[in-house]
mmCIF file of C-alpha atoms in Angstrom:
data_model
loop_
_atom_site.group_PDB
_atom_site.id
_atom_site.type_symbol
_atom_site.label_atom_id
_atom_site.label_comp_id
_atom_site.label_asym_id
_atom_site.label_seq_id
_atom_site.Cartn_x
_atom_site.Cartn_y
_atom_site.Cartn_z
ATOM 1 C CA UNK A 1 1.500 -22.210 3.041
ATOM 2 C CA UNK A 2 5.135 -20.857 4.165
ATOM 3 C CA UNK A 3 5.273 -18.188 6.580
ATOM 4 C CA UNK A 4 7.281 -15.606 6.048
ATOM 5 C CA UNK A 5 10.562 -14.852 8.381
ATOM 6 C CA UNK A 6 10.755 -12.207 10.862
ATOM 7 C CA UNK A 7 13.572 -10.455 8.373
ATOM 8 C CA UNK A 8 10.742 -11.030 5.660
ATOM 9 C CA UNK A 9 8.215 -9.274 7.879
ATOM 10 C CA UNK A 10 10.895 -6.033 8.997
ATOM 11 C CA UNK A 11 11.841 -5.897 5.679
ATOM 12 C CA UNK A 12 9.103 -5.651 3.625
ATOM 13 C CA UNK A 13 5.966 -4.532 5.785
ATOM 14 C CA UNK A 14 6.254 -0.707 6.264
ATOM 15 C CA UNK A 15 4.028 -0.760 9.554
ATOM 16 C CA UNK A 16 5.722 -3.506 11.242
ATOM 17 C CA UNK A 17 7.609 -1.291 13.996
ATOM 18 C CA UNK A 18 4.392 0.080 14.593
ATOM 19 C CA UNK A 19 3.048 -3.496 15.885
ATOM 20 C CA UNK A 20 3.659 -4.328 19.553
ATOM 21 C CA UNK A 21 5.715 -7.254 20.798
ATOM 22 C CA UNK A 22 2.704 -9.078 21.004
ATOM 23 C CA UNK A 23 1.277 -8.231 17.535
ATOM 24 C CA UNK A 24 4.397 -8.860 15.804
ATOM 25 C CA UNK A 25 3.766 -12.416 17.391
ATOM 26 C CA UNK A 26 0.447 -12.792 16.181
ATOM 27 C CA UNK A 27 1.601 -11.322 12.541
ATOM 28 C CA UNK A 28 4.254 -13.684 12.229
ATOM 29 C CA UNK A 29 1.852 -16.886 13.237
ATOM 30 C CA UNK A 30 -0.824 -15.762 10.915
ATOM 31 C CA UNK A 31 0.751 -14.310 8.128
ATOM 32 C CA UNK A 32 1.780 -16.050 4.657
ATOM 33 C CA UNK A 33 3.834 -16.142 1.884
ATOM 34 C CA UNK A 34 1.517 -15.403 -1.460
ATOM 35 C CA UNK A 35 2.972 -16.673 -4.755
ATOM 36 C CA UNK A 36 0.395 -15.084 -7.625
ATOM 37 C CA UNK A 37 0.886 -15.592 -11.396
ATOM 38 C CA UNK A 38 0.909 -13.057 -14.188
ATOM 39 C CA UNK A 39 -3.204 -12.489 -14.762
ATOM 40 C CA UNK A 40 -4.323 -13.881 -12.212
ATOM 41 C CA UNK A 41 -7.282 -12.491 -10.093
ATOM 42 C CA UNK A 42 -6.611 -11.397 -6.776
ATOM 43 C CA UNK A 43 -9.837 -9.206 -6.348
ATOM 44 C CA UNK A 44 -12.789 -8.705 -7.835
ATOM 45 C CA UNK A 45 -16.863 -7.527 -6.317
ATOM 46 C CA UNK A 46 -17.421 -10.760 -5.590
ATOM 47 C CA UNK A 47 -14.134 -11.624 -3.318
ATOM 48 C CA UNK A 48 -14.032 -11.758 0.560
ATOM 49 C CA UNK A 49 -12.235 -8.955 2.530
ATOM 50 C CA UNK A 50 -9.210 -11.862 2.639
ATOM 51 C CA UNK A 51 -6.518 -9.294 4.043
ATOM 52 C CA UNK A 52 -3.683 -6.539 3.641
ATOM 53 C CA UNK A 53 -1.295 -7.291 1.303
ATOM 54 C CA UNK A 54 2.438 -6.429 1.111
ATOM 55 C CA UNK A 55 4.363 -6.625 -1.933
ATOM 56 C CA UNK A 56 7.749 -7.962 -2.675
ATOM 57 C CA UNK A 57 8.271 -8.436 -6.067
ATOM 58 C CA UNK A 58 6.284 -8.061 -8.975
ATOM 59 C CA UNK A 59 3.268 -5.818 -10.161
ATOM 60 C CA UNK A 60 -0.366 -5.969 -8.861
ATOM 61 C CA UNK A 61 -2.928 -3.953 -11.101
ATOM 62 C CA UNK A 62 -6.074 -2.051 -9.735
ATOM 63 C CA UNK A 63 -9.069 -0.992 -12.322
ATOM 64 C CA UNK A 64 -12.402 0.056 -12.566
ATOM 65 C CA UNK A 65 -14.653 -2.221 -15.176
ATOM 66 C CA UNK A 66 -17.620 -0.913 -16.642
ATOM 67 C CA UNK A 67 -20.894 -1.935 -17.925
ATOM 68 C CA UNK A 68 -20.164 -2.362 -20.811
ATOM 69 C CA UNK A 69 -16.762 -4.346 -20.024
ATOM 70 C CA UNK A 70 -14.610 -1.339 -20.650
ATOM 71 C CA UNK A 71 -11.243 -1.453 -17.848
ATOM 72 C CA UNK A 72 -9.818 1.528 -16.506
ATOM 73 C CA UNK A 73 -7.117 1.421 -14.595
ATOM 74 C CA UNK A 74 -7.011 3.091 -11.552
ATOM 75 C CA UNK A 75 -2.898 2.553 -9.775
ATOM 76 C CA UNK A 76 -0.754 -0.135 -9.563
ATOM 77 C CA UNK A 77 1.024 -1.114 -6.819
ATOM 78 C CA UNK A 78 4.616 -2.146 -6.671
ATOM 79 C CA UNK A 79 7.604 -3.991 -4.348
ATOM 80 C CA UNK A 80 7.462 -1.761 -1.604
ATOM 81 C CA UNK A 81 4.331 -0.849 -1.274
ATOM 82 C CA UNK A 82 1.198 -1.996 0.164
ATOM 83 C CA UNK A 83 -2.271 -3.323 -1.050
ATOM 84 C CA UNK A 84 -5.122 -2.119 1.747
ATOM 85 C CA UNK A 85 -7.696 -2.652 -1.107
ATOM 86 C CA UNK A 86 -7.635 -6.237 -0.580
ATOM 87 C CA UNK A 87 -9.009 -5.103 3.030
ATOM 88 C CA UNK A 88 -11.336 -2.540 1.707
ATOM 89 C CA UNK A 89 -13.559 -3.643 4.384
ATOM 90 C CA UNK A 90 -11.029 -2.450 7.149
ATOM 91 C CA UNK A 91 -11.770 1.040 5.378
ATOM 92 C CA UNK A 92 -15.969 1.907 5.989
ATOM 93 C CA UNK A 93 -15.626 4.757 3.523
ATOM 94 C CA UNK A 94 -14.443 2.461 1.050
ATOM 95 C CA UNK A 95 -17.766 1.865 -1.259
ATOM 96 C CA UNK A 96 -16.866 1.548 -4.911
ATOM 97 C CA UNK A 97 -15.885 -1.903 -6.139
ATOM 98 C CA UNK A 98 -12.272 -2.434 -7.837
ATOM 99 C CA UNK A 99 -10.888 -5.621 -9.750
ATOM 100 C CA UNK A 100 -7.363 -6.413 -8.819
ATOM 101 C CA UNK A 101 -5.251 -8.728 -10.773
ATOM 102 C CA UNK A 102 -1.254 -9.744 -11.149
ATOM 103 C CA UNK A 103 0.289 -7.520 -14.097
ATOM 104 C CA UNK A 104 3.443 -9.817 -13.564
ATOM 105 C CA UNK A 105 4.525 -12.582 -11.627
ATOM 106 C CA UNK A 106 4.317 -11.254 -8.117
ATOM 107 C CA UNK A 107 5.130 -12.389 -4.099
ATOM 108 C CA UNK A 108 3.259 -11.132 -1.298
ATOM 109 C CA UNK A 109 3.162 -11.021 2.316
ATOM 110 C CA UNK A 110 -0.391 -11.487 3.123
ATOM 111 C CA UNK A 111 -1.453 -10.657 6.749
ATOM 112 C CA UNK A 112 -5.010 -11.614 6.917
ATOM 113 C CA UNK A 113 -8.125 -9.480 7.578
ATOM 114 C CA UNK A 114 -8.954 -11.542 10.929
ATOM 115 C CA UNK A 115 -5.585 -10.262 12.526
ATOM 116 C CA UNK A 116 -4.849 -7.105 10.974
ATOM 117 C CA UNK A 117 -8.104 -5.785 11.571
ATOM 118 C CA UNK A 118 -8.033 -6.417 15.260
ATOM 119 C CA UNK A 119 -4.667 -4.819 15.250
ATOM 120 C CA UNK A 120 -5.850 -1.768 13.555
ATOM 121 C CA UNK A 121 -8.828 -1.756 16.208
ATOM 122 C CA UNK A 122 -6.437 -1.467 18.818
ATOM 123 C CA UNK A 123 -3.694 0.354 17.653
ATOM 124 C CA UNK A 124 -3.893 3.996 16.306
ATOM 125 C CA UNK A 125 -0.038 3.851 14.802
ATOM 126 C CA UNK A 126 -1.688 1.177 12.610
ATOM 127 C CA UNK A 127 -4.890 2.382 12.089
ATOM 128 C CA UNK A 128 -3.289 5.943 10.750
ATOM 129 C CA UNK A 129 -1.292 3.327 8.373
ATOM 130 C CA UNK A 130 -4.082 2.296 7.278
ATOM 131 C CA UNK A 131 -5.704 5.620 6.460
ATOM 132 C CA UNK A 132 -2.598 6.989 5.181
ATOM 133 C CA UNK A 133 -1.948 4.325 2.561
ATOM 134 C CA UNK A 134 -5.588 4.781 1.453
ATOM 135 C CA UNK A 135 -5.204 8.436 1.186
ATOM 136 C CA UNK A 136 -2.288 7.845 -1.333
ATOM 137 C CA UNK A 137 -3.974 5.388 -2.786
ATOM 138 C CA UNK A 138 -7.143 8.232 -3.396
ATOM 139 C CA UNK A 139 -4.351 10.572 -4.913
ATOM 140 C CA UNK A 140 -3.318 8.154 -7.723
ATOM 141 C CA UNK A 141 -7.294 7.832 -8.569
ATOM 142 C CA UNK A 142 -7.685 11.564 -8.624
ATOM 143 C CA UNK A 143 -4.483 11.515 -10.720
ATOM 144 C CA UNK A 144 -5.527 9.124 -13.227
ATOM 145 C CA UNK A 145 -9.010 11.130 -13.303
ATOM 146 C CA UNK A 146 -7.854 14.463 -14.003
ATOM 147 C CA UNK A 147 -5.406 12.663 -17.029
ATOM 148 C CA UNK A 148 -8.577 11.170 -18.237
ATOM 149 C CA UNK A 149 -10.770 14.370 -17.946
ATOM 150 C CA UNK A 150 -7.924 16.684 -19.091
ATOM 151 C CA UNK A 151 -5.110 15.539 -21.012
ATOM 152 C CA UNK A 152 -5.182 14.757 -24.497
ATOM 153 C CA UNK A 153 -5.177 10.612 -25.007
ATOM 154 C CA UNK A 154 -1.745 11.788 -26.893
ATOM 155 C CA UNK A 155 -0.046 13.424 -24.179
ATOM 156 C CA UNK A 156 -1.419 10.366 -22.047
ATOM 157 C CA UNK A 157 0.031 8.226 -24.359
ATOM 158 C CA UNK A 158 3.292 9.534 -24.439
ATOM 159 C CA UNK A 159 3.155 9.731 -20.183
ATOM 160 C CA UNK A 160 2.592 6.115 -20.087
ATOM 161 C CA UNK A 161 5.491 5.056 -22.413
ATOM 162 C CA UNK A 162 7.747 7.618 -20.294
ATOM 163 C CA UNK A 163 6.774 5.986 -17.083
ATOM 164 C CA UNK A 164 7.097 2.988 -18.068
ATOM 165 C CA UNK A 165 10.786 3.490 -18.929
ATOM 166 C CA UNK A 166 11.812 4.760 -15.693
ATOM 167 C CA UNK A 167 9.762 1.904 -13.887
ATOM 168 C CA UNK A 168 11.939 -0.513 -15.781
ATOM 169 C CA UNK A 169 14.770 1.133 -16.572
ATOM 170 C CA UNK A 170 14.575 0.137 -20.212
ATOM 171 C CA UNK A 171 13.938 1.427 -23.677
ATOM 172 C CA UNK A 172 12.389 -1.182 -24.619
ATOM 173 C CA UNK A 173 8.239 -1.890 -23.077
ATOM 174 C CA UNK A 174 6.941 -5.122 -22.592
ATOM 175 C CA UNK A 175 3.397 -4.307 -24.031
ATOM 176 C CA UNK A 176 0.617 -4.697 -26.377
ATOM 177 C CA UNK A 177 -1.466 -1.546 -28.139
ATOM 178 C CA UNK A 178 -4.671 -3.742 -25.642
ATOM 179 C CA UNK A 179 -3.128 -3.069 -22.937
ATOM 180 C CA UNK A 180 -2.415 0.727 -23.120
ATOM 181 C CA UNK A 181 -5.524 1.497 -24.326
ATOM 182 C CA UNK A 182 -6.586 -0.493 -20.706
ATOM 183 C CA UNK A 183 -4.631 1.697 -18.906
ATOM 184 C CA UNK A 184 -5.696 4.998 -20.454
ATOM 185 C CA UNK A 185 -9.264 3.533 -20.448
ATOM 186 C CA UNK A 186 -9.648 4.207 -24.232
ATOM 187 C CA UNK A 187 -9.977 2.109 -27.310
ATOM 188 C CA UNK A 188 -7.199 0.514 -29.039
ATOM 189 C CA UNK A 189 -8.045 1.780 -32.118
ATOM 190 C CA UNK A 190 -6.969 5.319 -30.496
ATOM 191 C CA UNK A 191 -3.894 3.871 -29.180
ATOM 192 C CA UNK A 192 -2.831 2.431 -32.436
ATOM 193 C CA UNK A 193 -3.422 5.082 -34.270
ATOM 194 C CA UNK A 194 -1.453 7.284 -31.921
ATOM 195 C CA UNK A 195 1.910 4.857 -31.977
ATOM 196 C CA UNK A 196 1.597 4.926 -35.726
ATOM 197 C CA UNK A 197 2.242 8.976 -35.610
ATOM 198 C CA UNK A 198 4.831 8.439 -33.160
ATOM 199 C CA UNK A 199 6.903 5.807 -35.201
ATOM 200 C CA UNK A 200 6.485 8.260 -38.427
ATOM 201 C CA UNK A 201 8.288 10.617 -36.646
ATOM 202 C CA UNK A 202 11.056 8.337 -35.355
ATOM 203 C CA UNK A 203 9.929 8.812 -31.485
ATOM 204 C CA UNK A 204 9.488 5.143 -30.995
ATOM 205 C CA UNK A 205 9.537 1.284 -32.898
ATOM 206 C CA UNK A 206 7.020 -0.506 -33.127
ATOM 207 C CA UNK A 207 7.054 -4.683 -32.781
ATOM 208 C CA UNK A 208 4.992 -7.702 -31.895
ATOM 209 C CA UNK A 209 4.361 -7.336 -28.164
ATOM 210 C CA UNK A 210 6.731 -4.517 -27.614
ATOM 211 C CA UNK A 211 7.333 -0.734 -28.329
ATOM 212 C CA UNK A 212 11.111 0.357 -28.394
ATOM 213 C CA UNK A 213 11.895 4.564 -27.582
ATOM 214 C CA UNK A 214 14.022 5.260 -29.869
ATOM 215 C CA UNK A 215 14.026 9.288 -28.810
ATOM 216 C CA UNK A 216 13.570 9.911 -25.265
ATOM 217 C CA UNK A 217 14.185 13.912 -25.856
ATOM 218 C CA UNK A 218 11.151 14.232 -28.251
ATOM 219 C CA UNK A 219 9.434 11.961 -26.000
ATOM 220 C CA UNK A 220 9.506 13.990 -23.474
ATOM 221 C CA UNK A 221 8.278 17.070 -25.579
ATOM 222 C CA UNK A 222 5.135 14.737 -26.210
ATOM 223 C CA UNK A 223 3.984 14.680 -22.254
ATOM 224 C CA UNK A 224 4.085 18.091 -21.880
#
């Protein structure tokens, strides 16, 4: 597999000034380039504590599946930010199992468990890196949580198709009603029915495999 550059590593892995001379050497001989494809699985109960995973471009999503085969999704994490999941074992209060897959096409730097582990053993700047990224990671669970627990699934609705916008940038969403209902950890009949009432009053479009704002002011009433 290619290795990434050192101007790869220092660009795009937020700890590595933290490393030592000598662990940036051991990074940069172990580390790899990961090329992942839109859905496919990068973690689920059954998958090995492989290693910590930086991301360049794309989308990695992180959910919760039930027993009866419901998904609920938990975060996602973005270009920029960093995937210690993937390493749960690096974390020992880590004990709930998460699914992990590629919401788009996606590049990682992938520094695995074997060396960032020992690293983390014997450094404390990357062992608080560690910890910290976890602890943000906990606040986007709690987040999701107290949406699910609190917030009507129409004001949840309407957050998700806001967010979404400012992710991209664009009026237009790349989505299906399948997978909002999969984020919001509802059924799709809910979601559907929802987008109906907000197309009746002119908030949004509705079209195969994409939903178009077509009034971001009164979709912004609906979050709050």
């Amino acid at each position: 597999m290619e290795r990434p550059t050192v101007e790869c590593l220092k660009e795009h892995v937020e700890c590595y000034d933290d490393f030592t001379d000598e662990e940036k050497r051991q990074v940069a001989q172990s580390s790899f380039l990961l090329d992942i494809k839109k859905g496919d699985t990068v973690l689920t109960s059954d998958s090995p504590c492989f290693g910590v995973m930086f991301i360049i471009t794309g989308r990695l999503r992180t959910f919760l599946i039930s027993d009866d085969g419901r998904e609920v999704d938990l975060f996602y994490v973005d270009p920029g930010e960093v995937s210690v999941l993937t390493a749960s074992c690096l974390i020992k209060a880590i004990t709930f199992e998460v699914h992990v897959t590629a919401d788009e096409d996606s590049t990682a730097i992938l520094i695995p468990t074997s060396t960032f582990g020992k690293i983390q053993h014997e450094n404390l700047r990357i062992e608080n890196f560690v910890y910290r990224a976890a602890n943000e990671r906990f606040s986007d669970v709690m987040w999701t949580m107290q949406q699910m627990l609190f917030l009507p699934v129409q004001q949840r609705v309407a957050i998700y198709l806001h967010d979404e916008c400012v992710r991209t940038g664009s009026c237009e969403i790349q989505t299906t009603h399948k997978q909002i209902a999969q984020a919001l950890g509802t059924a799709r009949e809910v979601v559907t029915r929802i987008l109906r009432i907000m197309q009746q009053k002119h908030i949004i479009s509705i079209s195969r495999g994409s939903i178009t704002v077509t009034d971001k002011k009164e979709l912004q009433r609906e979050t709050q």
